[in-house]
C-alpha atoms as one frame of an Amber mdcrd trajectory, in Angstrom:
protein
  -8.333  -7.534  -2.971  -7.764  -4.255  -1.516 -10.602  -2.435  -3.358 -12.356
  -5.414  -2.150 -11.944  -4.758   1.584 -12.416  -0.775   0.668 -15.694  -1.495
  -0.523 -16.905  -4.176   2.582 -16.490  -1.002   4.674 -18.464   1.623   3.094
 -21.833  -0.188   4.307 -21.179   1.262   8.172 -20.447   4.995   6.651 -23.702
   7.265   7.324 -24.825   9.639   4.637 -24.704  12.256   7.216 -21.344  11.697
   7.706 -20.451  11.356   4.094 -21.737  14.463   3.372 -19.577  16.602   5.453
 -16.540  18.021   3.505 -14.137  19.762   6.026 -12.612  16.948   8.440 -12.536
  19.011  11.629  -9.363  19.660  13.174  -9.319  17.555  16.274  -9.669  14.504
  13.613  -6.750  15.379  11.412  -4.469  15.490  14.723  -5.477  12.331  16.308
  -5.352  10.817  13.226  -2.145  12.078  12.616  -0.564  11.763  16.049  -1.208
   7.608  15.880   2.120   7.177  14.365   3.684   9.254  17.621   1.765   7.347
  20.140   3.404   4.255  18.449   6.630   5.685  19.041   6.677   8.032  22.126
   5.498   5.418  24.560   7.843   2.843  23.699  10.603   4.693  23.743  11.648
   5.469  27.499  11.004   1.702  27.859  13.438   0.172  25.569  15.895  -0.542
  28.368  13.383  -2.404  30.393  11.847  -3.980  27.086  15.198  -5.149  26.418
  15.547  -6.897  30.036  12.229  -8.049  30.089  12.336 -10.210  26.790  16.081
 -10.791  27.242  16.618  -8.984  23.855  20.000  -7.771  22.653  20.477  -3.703
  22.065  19.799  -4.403  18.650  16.845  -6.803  18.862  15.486  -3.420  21.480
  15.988  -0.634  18.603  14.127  -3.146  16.303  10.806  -2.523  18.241  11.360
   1.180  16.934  13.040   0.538  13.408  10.771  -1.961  12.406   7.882   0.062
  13.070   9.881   3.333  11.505  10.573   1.325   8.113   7.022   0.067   7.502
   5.660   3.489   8.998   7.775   4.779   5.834   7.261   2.210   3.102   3.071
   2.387   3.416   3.040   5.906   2.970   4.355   5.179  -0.272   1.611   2.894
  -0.694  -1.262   4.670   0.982  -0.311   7.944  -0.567  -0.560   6.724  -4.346
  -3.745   4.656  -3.269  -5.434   7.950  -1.674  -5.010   9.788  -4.836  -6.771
   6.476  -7.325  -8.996   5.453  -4.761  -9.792   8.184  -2.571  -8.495   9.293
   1.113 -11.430   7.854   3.665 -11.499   4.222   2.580  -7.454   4.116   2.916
  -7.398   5.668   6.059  -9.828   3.294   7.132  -8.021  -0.045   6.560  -4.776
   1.458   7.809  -6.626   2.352  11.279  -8.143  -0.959  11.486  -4.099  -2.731
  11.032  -3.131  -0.564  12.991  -5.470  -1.206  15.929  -5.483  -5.231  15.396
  -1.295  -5.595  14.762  -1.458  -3.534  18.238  -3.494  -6.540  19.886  -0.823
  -8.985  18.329   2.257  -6.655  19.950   0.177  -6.762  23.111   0.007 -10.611
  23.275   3.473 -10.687  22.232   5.519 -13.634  23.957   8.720 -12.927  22.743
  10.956  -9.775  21.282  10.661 -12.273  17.211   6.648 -12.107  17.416   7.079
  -8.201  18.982   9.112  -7.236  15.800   6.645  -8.082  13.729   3.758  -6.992
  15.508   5.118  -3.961  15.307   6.059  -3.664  11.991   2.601  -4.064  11.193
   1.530  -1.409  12.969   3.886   0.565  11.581   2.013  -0.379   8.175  -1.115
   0.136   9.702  -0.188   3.757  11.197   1.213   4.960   7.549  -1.995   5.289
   6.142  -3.149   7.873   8.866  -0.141   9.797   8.426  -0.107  10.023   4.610
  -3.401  10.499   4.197  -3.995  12.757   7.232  -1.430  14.913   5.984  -2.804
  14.715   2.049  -6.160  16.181   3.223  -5.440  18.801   4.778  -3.630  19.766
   1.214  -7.016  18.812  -0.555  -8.984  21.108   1.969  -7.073  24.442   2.293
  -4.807  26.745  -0.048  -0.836  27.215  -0.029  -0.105  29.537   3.248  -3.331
  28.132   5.052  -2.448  25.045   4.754   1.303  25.368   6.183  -0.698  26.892
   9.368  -3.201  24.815   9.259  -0.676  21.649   9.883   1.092  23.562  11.637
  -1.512  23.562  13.916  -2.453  20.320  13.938   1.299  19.292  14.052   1.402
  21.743  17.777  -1.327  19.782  18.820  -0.356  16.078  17.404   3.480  17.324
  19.326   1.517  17.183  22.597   0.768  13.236  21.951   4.810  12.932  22.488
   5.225  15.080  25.245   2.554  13.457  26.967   4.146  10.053  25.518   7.545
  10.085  26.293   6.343  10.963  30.335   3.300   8.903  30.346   5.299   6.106
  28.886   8.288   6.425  31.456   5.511   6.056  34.094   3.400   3.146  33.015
   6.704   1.048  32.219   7.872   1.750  35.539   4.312   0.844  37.450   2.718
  -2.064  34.996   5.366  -2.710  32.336   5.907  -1.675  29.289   2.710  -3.696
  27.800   0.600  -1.255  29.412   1.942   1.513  27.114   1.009  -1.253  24.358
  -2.027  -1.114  25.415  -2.810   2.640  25.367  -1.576   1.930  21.638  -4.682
  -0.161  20.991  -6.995   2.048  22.720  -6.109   4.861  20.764  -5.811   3.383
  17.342  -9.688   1.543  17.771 -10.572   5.664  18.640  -9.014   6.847  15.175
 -10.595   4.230  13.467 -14.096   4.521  14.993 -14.079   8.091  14.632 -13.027
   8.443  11.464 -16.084   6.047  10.412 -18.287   7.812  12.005 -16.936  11.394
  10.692 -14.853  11.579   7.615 -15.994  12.334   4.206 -14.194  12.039   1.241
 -11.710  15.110  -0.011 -10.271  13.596  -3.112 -13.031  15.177  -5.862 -10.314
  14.626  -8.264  -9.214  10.740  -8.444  -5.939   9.772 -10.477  -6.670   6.861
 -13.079  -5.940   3.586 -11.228  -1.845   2.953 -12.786   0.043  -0.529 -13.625
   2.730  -0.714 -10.723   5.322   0.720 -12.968   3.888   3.592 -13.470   3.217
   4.499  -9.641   7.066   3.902  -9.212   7.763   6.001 -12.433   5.706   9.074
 -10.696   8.136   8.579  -7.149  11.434   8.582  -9.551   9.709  11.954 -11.110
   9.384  13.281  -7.516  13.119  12.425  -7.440  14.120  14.222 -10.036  12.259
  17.660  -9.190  15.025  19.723  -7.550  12.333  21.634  -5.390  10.565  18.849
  -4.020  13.782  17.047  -2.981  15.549  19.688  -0.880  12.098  20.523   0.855
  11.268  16.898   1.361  15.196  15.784   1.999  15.252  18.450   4.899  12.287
  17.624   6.822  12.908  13.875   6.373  17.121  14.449   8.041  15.412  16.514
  11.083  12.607  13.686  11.646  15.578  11.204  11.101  17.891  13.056  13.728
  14.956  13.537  16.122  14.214   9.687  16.398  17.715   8.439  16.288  18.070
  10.679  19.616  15.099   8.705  20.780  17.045   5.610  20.344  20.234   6.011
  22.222  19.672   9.052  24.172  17.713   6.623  27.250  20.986   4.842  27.649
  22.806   8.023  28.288  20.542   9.351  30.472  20.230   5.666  32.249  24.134
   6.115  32.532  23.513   9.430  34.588  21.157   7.330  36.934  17.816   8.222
  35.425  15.201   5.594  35.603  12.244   5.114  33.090   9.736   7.729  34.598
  12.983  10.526  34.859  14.155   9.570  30.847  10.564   9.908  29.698  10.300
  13.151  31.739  13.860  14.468  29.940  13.261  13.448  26.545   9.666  14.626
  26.420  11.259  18.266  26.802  11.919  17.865  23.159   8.524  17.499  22.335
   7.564  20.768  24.387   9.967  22.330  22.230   8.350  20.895  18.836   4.914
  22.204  20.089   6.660  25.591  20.836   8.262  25.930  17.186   4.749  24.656
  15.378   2.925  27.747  17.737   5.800  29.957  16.715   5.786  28.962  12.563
   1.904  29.746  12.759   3.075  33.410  13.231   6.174  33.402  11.293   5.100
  31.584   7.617   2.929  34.447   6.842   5.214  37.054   7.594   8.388  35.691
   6.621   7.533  32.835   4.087   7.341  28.974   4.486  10.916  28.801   2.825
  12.249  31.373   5.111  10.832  29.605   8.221  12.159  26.177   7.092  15.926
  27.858   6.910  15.442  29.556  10.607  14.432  26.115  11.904  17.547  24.532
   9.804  20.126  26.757  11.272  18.818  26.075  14.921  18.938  22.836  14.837
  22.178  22.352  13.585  23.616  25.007  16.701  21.703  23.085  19.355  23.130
  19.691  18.308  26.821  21.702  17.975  26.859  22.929  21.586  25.585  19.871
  22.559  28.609  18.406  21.274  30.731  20.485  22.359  29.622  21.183  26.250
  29.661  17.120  26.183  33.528  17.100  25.035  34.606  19.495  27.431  32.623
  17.381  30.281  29.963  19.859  30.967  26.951  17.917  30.011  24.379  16.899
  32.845  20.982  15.754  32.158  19.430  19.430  32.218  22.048  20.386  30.345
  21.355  17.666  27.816  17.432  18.331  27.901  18.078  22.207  26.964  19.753
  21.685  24.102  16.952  18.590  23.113  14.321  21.550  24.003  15.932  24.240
  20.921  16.188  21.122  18.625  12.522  20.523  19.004  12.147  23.985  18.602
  14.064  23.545  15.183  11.934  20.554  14.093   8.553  22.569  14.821   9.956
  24.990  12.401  11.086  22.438   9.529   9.021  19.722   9.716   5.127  20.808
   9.012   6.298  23.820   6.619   8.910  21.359   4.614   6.439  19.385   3.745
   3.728  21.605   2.037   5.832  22.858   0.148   7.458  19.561  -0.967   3.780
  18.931  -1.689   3.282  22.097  -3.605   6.470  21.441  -5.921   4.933  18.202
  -6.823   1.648  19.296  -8.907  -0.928  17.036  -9.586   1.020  13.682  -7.584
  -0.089  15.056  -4.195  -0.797  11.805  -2.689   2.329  10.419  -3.538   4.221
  13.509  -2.732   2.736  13.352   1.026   3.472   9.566   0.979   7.333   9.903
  -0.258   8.074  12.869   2.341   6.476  10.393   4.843   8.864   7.661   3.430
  12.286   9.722   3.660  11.217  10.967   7.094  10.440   7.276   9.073  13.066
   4.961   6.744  15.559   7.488   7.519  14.502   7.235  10.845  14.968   3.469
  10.849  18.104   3.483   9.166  19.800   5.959  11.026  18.905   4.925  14.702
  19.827   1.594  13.429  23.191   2.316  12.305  23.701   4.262  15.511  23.057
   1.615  17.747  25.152  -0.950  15.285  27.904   1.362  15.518  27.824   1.425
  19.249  25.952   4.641  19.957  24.388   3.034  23.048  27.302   2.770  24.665
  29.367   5.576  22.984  27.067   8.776  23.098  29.830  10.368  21.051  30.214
   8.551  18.322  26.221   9.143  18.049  25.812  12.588  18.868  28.754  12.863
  16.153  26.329  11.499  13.693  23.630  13.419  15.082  25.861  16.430  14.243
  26.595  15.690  10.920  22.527  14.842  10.055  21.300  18.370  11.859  24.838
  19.843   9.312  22.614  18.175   5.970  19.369  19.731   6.710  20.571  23.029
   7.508  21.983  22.948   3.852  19.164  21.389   2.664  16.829  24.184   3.994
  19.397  27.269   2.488  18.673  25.344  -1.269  15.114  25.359  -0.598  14.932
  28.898   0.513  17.203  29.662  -3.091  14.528  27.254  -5.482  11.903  29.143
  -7.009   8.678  28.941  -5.296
């Protein structure tokens, strides 16, 4: 049924456009950055969200879970399709979910029909991620590659930036459906433009595989010691970085920020991620991908510790707080991109699936950590979360020292 729908599309591809082999670079970001316009504009809005559909705290952080968990669980899917059936028709029916379930989340009458809505995008959105990611591993060798997403990933960290303040505003002025509905606009974009423009990069398709056997090649992923600790550290920064999207707009709504001021503060972290992805273009070269990653590790883990501890000793204000959110997107621009070619690298010939696991650990992580967070009470107690915060940014750094000590 999928190959099905795969096939009903390939009718509206030109030849000139088929023939074209290196995606250019404003595509990969855009296409790439979908899954962070589905999050950053939300975000500053989950406190109004939450009033408007008279939704409880946990109902709100659904909106971003749900979305997080099936953002995950399709790259799975899309990844391991990309490398049997090829990346362009996969990225093509993800952007087209991802651009109707948008329409649904739009029309959405209540927080149930919002959740799922949402979830589906989510779905939809994984396949540009994955397969976004994937082809830029098809199209460019080792160290190229880790700058070439890096670039893409300093541009894509812009989407945020712009997200997180854009959002703030529009929820204050129309509501938060209007941020839905820059969702849609921008989805229907990626899809359009990657029909009119991508070409196929997978010259070397995988024999289609009996379910078991795509789940046997993620358990093999498992078991590679490299791949894990490269893939495990990216995924507990992306984790951290969205459960601070979660609970951080109810502290700064305790320190009397509105919507437009908490998109404003939080979108400091995003500046920060576009400053480490400009500064790991320079530094991967010269010091190594592995080296980078470790650098990146060890910042994040001091910015969330001074955090913590200007916070305990009641020194924390909101600039304060957006400082230390600035060095741990500085941290994340370091990890995130670099982590994952080289998870990519340690996993051979599974590519695809290597691209869609990373992708996997990063957003479920995401989910289940904001989730427990907020479960726990981290919406009202900012220590208890930052605590767990703490401990998360503690993991990676680890996990970034054992992938600069595996062999390369």
């Amino acid at each position: 049924m999928v190959s099905l729908f795969f096939v009903e599309l390939s009718p509206f591809v030109s030849e000139t456009a088929m023939r074209r082999i290196a995606p250019p670079i404003w595509l990969l970001a855009l296409t790439v950055s979908g899954a962070n316009i589905g999050m950053a504009l939300l975000a500053p809005a989950i406190p109004l969200l939450r009033d408007d559909l008279s939704a409880t705290a946990d109902q709100a952080q659904l909106v971003l879970s749900a979305f997080l968990i099936m953002l995950g669980l399709g790259q799975l899917l899309a990844g391991s399709l990309s490398d049997m059936l090829g990346r362009r028709p996969v990225l093509l029916a993800g952007s087209l979910l991802f651009t109707v379930a948008g329409v649904a989340a739009l029309i959405s009458p209540n927080i149930e029909m919002l959740i799922v809505a949402r979830a589906l995008q989510g779905f939809g959105a994984s396949a540009c991620m994955a397969v976004g990611r994937v082809i830029i591993n098809d199209s460019f060798e080792r160290t190229e590659a880790g700058r070439q997403l890096s670039t893409i990933t300093m541009i894509q960290s812009i989407v945020p930036l712009m997200g997180f303040a854009g959002g703030g505003l529009i929820a204050d002025i129309i509501g938060w459906r209007g941020s839905v509905a820059i969702m849609v606009i921008t989805s229907g974009v990626i899809f359009l433009a990657n029909m009119a423009l991508l070409a196929e990069t997978n010259h070397n398709r995988v024999a289609r595989a009996p379910f078991l056997k795509v789940i046997g090649v993620f358990f093999l992923l498992l078991r590679n010691r490299e791949f894990l600790v490269h893939a495990a550290s990216g995924a507990l920064l992306t984790s951290a970085f969205f459960s601070l999207g979660g609970f951080m707009p109810y502290e700064f709504q305790r320190l009397g920020a509105g919507a437009t001021i908490i998109g404003l503060l939080f979108s400091v972290t995003a500046l920060g991620y576009m400053s480490g992805n400009n500064m790991s273009r320079y530094m991967g070269p010269r010091l190594g991908l592995e080296k980078t990653v470790f650098i990146g590790g060890v910042v994040s883990l001091a910015a969330m510790v001074v955090l913590l501890v200007l916070y305990m000793t009641g020194l924390t204000t909101a600039l304060v707080i957006a400082g230390c959110l600035y060095l741990f997107g500085v941290a994340n621009g370091l990890v995130v991109a670099n982590s994952i070619i080289c998870a990519v690298r340690a996993a051979g010939p599974n590519s695809g699936a290597a691209t869609g696991l990373c992708g996997a650990m990063q957003m479920i992580g995401s989910a289940g950590f904001g989730s427990l967070i907020i479960a726990l009470g981290g919406d009202q107690n900012f220590l208890l979360a930052l605590g767990v915060v703490v401990v998360m940014s503690g993991l990676a750094a680890l996990a970034t020292w054992m992938g600069m000590r595996a062999p390369s």
